[in-house]
Coordinates of C-alpha atoms in Angstrom, one line a residue:
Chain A
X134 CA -58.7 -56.1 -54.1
X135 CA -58.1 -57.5 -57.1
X136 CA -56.9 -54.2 -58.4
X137 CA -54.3 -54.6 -55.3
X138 CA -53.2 -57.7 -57.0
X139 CA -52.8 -56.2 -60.2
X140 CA -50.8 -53.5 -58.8
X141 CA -48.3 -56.1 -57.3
X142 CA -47.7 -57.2 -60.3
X143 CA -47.9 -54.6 -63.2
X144 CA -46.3 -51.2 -61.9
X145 CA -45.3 -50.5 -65.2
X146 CA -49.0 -51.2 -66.9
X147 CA -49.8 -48.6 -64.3
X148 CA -47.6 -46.4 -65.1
X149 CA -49.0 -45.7 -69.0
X150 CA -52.8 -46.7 -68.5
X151 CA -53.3 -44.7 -65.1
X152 CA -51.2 -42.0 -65.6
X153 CA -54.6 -39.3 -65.6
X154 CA -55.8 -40.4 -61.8
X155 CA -56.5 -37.6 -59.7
X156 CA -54.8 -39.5 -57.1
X157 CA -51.2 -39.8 -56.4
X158 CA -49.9 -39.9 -60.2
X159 CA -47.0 -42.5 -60.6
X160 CA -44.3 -40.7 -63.1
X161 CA -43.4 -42.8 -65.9
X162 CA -40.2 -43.2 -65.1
X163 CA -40.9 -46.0 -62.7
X164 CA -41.1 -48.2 -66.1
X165 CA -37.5 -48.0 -64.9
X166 CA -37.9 -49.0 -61.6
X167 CA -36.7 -52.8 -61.0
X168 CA -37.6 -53.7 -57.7
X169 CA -41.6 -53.4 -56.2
X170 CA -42.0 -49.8 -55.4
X171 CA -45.3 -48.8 -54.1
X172 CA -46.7 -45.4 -53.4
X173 CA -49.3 -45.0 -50.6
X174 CA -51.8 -44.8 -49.5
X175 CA -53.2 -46.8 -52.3
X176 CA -56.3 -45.6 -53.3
X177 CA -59.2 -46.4 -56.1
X178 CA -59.9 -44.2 -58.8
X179 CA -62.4 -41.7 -58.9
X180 CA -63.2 -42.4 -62.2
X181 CA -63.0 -45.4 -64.1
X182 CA -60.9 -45.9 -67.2
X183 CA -62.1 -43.5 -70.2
X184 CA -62.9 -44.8 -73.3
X185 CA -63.4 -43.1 -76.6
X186 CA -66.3 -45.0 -78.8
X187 CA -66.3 -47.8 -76.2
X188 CA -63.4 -49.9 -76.2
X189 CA -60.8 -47.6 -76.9
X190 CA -58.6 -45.5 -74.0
X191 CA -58.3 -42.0 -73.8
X192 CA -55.0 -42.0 -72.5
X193 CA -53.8 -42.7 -76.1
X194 CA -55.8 -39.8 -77.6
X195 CA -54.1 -37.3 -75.1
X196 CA -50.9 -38.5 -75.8
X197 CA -51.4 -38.1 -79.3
X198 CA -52.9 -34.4 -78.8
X199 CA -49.1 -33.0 -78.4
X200 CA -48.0 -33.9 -81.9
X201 CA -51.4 -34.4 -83.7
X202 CA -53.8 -32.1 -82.2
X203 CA -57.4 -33.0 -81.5
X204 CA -57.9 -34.9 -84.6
X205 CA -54.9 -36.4 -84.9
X206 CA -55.7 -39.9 -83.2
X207 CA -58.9 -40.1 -85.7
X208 CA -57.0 -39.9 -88.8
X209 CA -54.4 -41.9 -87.7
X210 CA -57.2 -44.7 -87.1
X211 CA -59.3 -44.4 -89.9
X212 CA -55.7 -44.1 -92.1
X213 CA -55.0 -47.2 -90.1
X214 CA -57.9 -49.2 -91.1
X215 CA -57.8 -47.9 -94.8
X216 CA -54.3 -48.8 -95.3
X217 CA -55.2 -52.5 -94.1
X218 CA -57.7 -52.8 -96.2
X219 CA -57.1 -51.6 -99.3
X220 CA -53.4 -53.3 -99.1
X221 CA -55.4 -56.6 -97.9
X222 CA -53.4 -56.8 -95.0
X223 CA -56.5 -57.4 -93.0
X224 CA -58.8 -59.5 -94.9
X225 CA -63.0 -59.0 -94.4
X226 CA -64.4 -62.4 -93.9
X227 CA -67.0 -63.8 -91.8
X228 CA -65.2 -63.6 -88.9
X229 CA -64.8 -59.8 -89.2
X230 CA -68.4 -59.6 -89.4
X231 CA -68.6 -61.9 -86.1
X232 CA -66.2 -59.5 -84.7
X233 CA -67.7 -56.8 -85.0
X234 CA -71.2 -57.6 -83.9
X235 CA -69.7 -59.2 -80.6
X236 CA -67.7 -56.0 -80.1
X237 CA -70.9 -54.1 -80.8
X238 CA -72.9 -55.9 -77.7
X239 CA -69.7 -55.8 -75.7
X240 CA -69.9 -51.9 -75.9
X241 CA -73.1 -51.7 -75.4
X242 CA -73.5 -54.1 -72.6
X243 CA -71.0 -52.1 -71.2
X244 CA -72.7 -48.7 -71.5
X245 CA -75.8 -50.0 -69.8
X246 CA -75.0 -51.8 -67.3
X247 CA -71.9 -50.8 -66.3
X248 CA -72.9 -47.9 -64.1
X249 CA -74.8 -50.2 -62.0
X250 CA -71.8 -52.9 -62.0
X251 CA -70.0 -50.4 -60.6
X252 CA -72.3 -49.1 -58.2
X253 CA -72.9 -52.4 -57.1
X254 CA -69.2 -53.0 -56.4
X255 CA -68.6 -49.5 -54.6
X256 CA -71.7 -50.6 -52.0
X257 CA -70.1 -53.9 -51.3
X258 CA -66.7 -51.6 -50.8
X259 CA -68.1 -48.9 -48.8
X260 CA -70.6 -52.1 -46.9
X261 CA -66.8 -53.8 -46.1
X262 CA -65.5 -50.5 -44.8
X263 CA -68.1 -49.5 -43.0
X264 CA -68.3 -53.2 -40.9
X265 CA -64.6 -52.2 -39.9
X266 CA -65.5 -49.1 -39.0
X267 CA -68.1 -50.3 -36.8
X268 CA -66.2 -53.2 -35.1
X269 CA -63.5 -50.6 -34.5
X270 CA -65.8 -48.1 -32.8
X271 CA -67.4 -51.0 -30.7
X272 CA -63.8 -52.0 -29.6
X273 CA -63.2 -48.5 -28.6
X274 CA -66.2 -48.6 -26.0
X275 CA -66.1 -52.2 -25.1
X276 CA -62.4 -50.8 -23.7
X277 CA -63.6 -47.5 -22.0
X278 CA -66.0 -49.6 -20.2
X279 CA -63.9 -51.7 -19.0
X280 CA -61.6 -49.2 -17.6
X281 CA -64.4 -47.7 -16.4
X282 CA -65.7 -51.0 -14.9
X283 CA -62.3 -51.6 -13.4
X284 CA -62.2 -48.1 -11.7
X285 CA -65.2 -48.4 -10.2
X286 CA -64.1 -51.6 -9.0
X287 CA -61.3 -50.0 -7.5
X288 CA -63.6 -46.9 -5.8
X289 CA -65.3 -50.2 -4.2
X290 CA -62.7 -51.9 -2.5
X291 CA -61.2 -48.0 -1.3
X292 CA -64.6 -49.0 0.7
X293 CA -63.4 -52.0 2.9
X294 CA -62.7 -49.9 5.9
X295 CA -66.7 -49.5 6.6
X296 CA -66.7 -53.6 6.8
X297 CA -64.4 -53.7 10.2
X298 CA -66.0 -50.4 11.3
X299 CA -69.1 -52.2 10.8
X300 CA -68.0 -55.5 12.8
X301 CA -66.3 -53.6 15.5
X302 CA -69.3 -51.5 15.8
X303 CA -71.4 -54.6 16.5
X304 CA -68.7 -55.7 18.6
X305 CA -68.8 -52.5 20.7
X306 CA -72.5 -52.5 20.8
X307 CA -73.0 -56.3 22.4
X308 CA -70.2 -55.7 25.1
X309 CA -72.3 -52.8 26.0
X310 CA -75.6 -54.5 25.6
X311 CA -73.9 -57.1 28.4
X312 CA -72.7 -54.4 30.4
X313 CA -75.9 -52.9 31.3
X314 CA -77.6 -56.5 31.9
X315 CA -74.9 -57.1 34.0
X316 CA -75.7 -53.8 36.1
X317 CA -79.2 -54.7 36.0
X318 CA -78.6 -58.3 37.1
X319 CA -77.1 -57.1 40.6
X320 CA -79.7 -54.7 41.2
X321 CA -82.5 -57.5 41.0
X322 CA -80.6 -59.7 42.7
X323 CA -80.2 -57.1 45.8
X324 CA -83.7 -56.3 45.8
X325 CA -84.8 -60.1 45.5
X326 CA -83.3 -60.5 48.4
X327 CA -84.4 -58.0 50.7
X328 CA -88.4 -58.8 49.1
X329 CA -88.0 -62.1 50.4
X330 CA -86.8 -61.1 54.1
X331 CA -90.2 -58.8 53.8
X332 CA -92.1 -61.3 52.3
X333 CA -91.0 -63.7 54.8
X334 CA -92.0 -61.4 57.7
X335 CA -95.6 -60.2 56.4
X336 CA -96.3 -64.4 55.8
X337 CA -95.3 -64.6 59.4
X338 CA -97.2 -62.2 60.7
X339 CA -100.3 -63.0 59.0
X340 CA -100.0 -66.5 59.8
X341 CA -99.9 -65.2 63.7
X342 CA -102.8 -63.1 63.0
X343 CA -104.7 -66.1 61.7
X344 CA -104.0 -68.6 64.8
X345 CA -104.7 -65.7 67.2
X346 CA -108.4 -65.1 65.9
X347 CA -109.0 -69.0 65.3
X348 CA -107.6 -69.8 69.2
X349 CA -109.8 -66.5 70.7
X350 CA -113.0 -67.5 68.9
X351 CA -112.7 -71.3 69.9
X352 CA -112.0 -70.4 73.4
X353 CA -114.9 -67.7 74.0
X354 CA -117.0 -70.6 72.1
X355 CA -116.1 -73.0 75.0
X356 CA -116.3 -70.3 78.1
X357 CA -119.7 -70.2 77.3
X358 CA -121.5 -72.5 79.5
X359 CA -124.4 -74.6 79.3
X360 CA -126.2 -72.4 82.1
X361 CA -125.2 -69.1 80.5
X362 CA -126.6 -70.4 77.1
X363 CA -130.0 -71.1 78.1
X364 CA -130.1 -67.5 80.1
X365 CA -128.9 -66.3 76.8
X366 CA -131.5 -67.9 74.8
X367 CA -134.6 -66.8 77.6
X368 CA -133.3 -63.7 77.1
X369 CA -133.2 -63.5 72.9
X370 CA -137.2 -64.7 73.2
X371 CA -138.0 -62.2 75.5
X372 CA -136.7 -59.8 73.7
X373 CA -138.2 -60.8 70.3
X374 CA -142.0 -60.9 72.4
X375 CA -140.9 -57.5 73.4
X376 CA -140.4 -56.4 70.3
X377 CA -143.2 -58.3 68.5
X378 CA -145.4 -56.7 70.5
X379 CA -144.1 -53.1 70.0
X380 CA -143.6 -53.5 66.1
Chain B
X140 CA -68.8 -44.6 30.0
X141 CA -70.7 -46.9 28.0
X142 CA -72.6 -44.1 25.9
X143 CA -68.6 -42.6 25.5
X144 CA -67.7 -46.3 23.7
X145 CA -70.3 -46.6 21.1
X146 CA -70.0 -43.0 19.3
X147 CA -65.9 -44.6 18.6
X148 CA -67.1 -44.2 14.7
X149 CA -70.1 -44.5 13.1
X150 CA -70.7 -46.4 9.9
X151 CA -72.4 -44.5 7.4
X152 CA -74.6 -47.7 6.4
X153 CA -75.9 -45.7 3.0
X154 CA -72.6 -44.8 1.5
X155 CA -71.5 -48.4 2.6
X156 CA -74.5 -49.8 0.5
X157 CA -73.2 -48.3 -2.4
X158 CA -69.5 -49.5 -2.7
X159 CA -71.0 -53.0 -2.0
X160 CA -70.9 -55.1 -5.4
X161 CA -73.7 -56.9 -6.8
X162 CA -72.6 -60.7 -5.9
X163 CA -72.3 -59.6 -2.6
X164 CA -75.6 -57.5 -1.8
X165 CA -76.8 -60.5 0.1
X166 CA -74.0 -61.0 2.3
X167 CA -74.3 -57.4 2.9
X168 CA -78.2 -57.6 3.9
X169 CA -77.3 -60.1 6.1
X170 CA -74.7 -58.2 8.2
X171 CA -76.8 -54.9 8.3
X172 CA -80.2 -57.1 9.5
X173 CA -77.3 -58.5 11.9
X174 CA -76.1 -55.3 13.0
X175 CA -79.7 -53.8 13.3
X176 CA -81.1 -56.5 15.4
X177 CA -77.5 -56.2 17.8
X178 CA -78.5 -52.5 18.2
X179 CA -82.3 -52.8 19.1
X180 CA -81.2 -55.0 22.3
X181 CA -78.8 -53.0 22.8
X182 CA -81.6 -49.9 22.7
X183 CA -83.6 -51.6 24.8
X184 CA -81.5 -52.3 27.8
X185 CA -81.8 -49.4 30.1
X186 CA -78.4 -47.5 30.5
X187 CA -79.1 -47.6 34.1
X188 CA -80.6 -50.2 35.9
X189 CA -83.7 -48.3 38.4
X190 CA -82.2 -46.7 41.6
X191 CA -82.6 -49.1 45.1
X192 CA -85.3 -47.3 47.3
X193 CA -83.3 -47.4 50.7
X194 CA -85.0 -45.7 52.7
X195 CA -88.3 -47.4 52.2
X196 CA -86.1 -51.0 52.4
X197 CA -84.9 -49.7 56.0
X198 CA -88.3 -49.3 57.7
X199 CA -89.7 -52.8 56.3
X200 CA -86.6 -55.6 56.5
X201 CA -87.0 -56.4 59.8
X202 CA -82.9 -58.2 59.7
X203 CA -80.9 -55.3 61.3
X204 CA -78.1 -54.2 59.9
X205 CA -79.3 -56.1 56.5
X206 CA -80.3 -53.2 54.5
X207 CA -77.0 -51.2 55.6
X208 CA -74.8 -53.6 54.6
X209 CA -76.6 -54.3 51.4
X210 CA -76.6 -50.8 50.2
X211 CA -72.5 -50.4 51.7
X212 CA -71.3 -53.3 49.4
X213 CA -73.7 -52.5 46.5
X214 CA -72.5 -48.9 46.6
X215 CA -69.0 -50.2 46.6
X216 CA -69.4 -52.8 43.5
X217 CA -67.9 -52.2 40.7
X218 CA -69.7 -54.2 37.8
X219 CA -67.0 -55.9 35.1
X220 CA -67.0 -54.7 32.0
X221 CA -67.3 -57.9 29.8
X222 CA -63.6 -58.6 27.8
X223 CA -63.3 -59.9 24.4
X224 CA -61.3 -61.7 22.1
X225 CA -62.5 -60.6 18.7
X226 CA -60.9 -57.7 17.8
X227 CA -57.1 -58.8 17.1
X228 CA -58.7 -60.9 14.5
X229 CA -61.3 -58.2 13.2
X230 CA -57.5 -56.5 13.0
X231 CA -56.3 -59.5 11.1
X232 CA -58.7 -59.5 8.5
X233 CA -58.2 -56.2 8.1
X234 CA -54.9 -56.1 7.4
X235 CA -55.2 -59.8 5.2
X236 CA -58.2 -57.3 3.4
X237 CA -55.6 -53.9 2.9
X238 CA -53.1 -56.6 1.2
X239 CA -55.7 -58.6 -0.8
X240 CA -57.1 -55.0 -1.7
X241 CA -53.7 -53.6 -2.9
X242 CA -52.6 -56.7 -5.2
X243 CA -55.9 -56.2 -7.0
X244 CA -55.4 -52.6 -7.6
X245 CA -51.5 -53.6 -9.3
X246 CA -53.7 -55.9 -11.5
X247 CA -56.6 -53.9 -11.8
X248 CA -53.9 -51.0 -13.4
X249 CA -52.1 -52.8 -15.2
X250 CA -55.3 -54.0 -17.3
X251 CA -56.0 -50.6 -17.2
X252 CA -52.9 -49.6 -18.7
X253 CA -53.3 -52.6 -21.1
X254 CA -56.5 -51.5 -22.6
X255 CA -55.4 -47.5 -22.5
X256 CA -52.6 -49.0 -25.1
X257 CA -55.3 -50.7 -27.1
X258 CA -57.3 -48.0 -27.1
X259 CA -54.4 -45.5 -28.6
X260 CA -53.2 -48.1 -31.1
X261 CA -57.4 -47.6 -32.0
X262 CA -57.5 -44.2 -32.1
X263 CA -53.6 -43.5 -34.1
X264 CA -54.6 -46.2 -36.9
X265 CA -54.6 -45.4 -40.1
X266 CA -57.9 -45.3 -41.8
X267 CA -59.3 -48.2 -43.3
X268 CA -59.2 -47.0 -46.4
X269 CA -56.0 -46.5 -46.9
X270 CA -55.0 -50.2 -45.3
X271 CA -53.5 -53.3 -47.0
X272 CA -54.6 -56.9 -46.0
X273 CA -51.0 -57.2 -44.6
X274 CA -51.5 -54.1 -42.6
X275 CA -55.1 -55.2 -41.6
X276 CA -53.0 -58.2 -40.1
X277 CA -50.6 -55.9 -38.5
X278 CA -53.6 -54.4 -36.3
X279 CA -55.5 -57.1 -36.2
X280 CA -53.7 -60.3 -35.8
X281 CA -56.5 -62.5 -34.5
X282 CA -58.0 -62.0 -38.1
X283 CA -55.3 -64.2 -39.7
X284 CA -57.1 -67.3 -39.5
X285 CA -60.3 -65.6 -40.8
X286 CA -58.9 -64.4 -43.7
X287 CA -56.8 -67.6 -44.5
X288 CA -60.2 -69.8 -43.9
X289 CA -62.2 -67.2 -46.8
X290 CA -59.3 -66.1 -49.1
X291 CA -61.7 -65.8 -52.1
X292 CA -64.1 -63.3 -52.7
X293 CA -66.5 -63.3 -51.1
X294 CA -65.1 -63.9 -48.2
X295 CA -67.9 -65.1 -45.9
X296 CA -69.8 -68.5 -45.7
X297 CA -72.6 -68.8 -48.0
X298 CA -75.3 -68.5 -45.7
X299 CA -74.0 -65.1 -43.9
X300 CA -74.5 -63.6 -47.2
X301 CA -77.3 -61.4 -47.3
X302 CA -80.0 -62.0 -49.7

């Protein structure tokens, strides 16, 4: 991100330090841009920065290599540094000394460890891209199923028409149901009727029955007479000698 | 006749059981133990009541002319088919049902169509990649406050930091 920033403000810087991306190369001659043009899509580099002996940029070797050659930039340099010297320009001191040392562990700091600094800040890239990623593809279904919930909701209400066939079924079904008790209503109530004319008759006849056996006995009870008893009785005891005598 | 009625149109109960949403299963169990309970009586009144010996009737009422005139206006009865009021309401509901049914479809498709557009905007974005924060906002505008809340690096409250 902080490379974003840099780009919003330093196209030109761009422009001369970048200008060996393997990405979309900006041409120089936006140095001559004046207003904020951007190319997209705006991507990292591959590769970071190179650096001859540490600190200093490749790009300035190549740019060399036209006029110079190969070797060009490293006489130039060390012609540089002799040329300050000798004329005093650039005087040693302690501080050089200082300088040099710090630029030393600077280098070498940067040698070791910056592989991992960089590997370190790709994860927390690719970790930040890959969270989007994921969020977008759990948008993506938390959509589809709800169309899908929503159509299914729809296939359910097509269904409403079973409800009232349903109800009027039932409906249907008791009127029937009181129908048929109706029908069987009348035909108990016909046959109550004639039971109880039969049922009246057969108490009445039994009841006449009853009074005619009752009145006979208690009248051949009385017809018998006190002088027919005891002839009955003489008779029973002769008969029983008779037949104790026999048996 | 009555057998003619009931066979009007029979509810298929299972494929009914399965268009019935959850949050209403138990109002559904409680119509079908309705409807099965209205359809045993019904099973068990006899379609038709047992036939009237006459014959036998004739030799034992001793009324004359009883068991004759029994049987002429018994013959002659027509028993009344019991009348209702329910169904122009069952029709009612329907119809109240058919309108509720169809202004939830107009919503249900236009969420539909809502979430289709979401889900295109999802699909034709450009890949993350190759985004800007502004053009993160542009797809995502509900992220606005999020970002203004963390604008430094790194962009998270400490403790959802991993450690």
């Amino acid at each position: 991100m902080l490379s974003r920033l840099a780009l919003a403000n330093g196209v030109a810087l761009r422009a001369v330090i970048h200008s060996t991306r393997p990405c979309v190369v900006v041409a120089p001659k936006s140095l001559l841009h004046t207003s904020q043009v951007r190319s997209m899509p705006v991507k990292l580099p591959e590769k970071g920065g190179q650096v001859k002996f540490g600190f200093i940029p490749e790009e300035w070797f190549t740019m060399m290599y036209k006029k110079t050659g190969v070797t060009g930039p490293y006489v130039f340099g060390f012609g540089l540094i002799m040329y300050l010297l000798s004329k005093e320009i650039y005087i040693l001191g302690p501080e050089t000394v200082h300088g040099a040392v710090v630029l030393a562990m600077i280098v070498y700091a940067a040698k070791k460890y910056g592989g991992t600094v960089a590997d370190w800040a790709d994860k927390q890239i690719a970790d930040q891209l890959s969270n989007a990623e994921k969020s977008k593809i759990e948008s993506l279904k938390a959509y589809e199923d709800a169309i899908k919930e929503e159509k299914l909701e729809q296939w359910r209400i097509d269904g409403r028409n079973n409800l009232f066939d349903a109800k009027r079924e039932n409906v249907q079904l008791q009127l029937d149901t009181e129908y048929r008790e109706r029908q069987l209503q009348v035909t108990n109530a016909v046959k109550a009727r004639m039971d109880y004319y039969i049922a009246v008759e057969e108490m009445k006849r039994k009841k006449e029955q009853e009074h005619m056996v009752t009145w006979i006995e208690k009248n051949v009870v009385e017809s018998i007479t006190p002088q027919q008893e005891k002839e009955i009785l003489n008779k029973c005891i002769s008969d029983l000698q008779k037949m104790a005598t026999t048996a | 006749m009555a057998a003619k009625r009931v066979a009007q149109k029979a509810v298929d109960w299972a494929a009914f059981a399965e268009r019935v949403p959850p949050n209403q299963k138990v109002q559904f169990n409680a119509l079908k133990g309705k409807s099965d309970a209205i359809k045993a009586k019904f099973m068990m009144t006899p379609e038709k009541p047992p036939a009237i010996d006459w014959a036998f009737y004739k030799n034992k009422v001793p009324v004359a002319g009883l068991v004759d005139k029994f049987q002429k206006q018994f013959e002659s009865f027509k028993v009344p088919y019991p009348t209702e009021s329910v169904t122009p309401m069952i029709a009612d509901q329907e119809k109240q049902m058919d309108k509720q049914a169809s202004d939830f479809k107009v919503e249900s498709d236009k969420r539909v169509a809502k979430y289709e557009q979401e889900i295109a905007k999802l699909n034709n974005m450009i890949p993350f990649e190759e985004m800007t924060k502004e053009e993160f906002v542009e797809y995502f505008p509900e992220s606005v406050d999020y970002i203004k809340k963390y604008p430094y690096w790194p962009h998270k409250p400490i403790w959802e930091q991993k450690a």
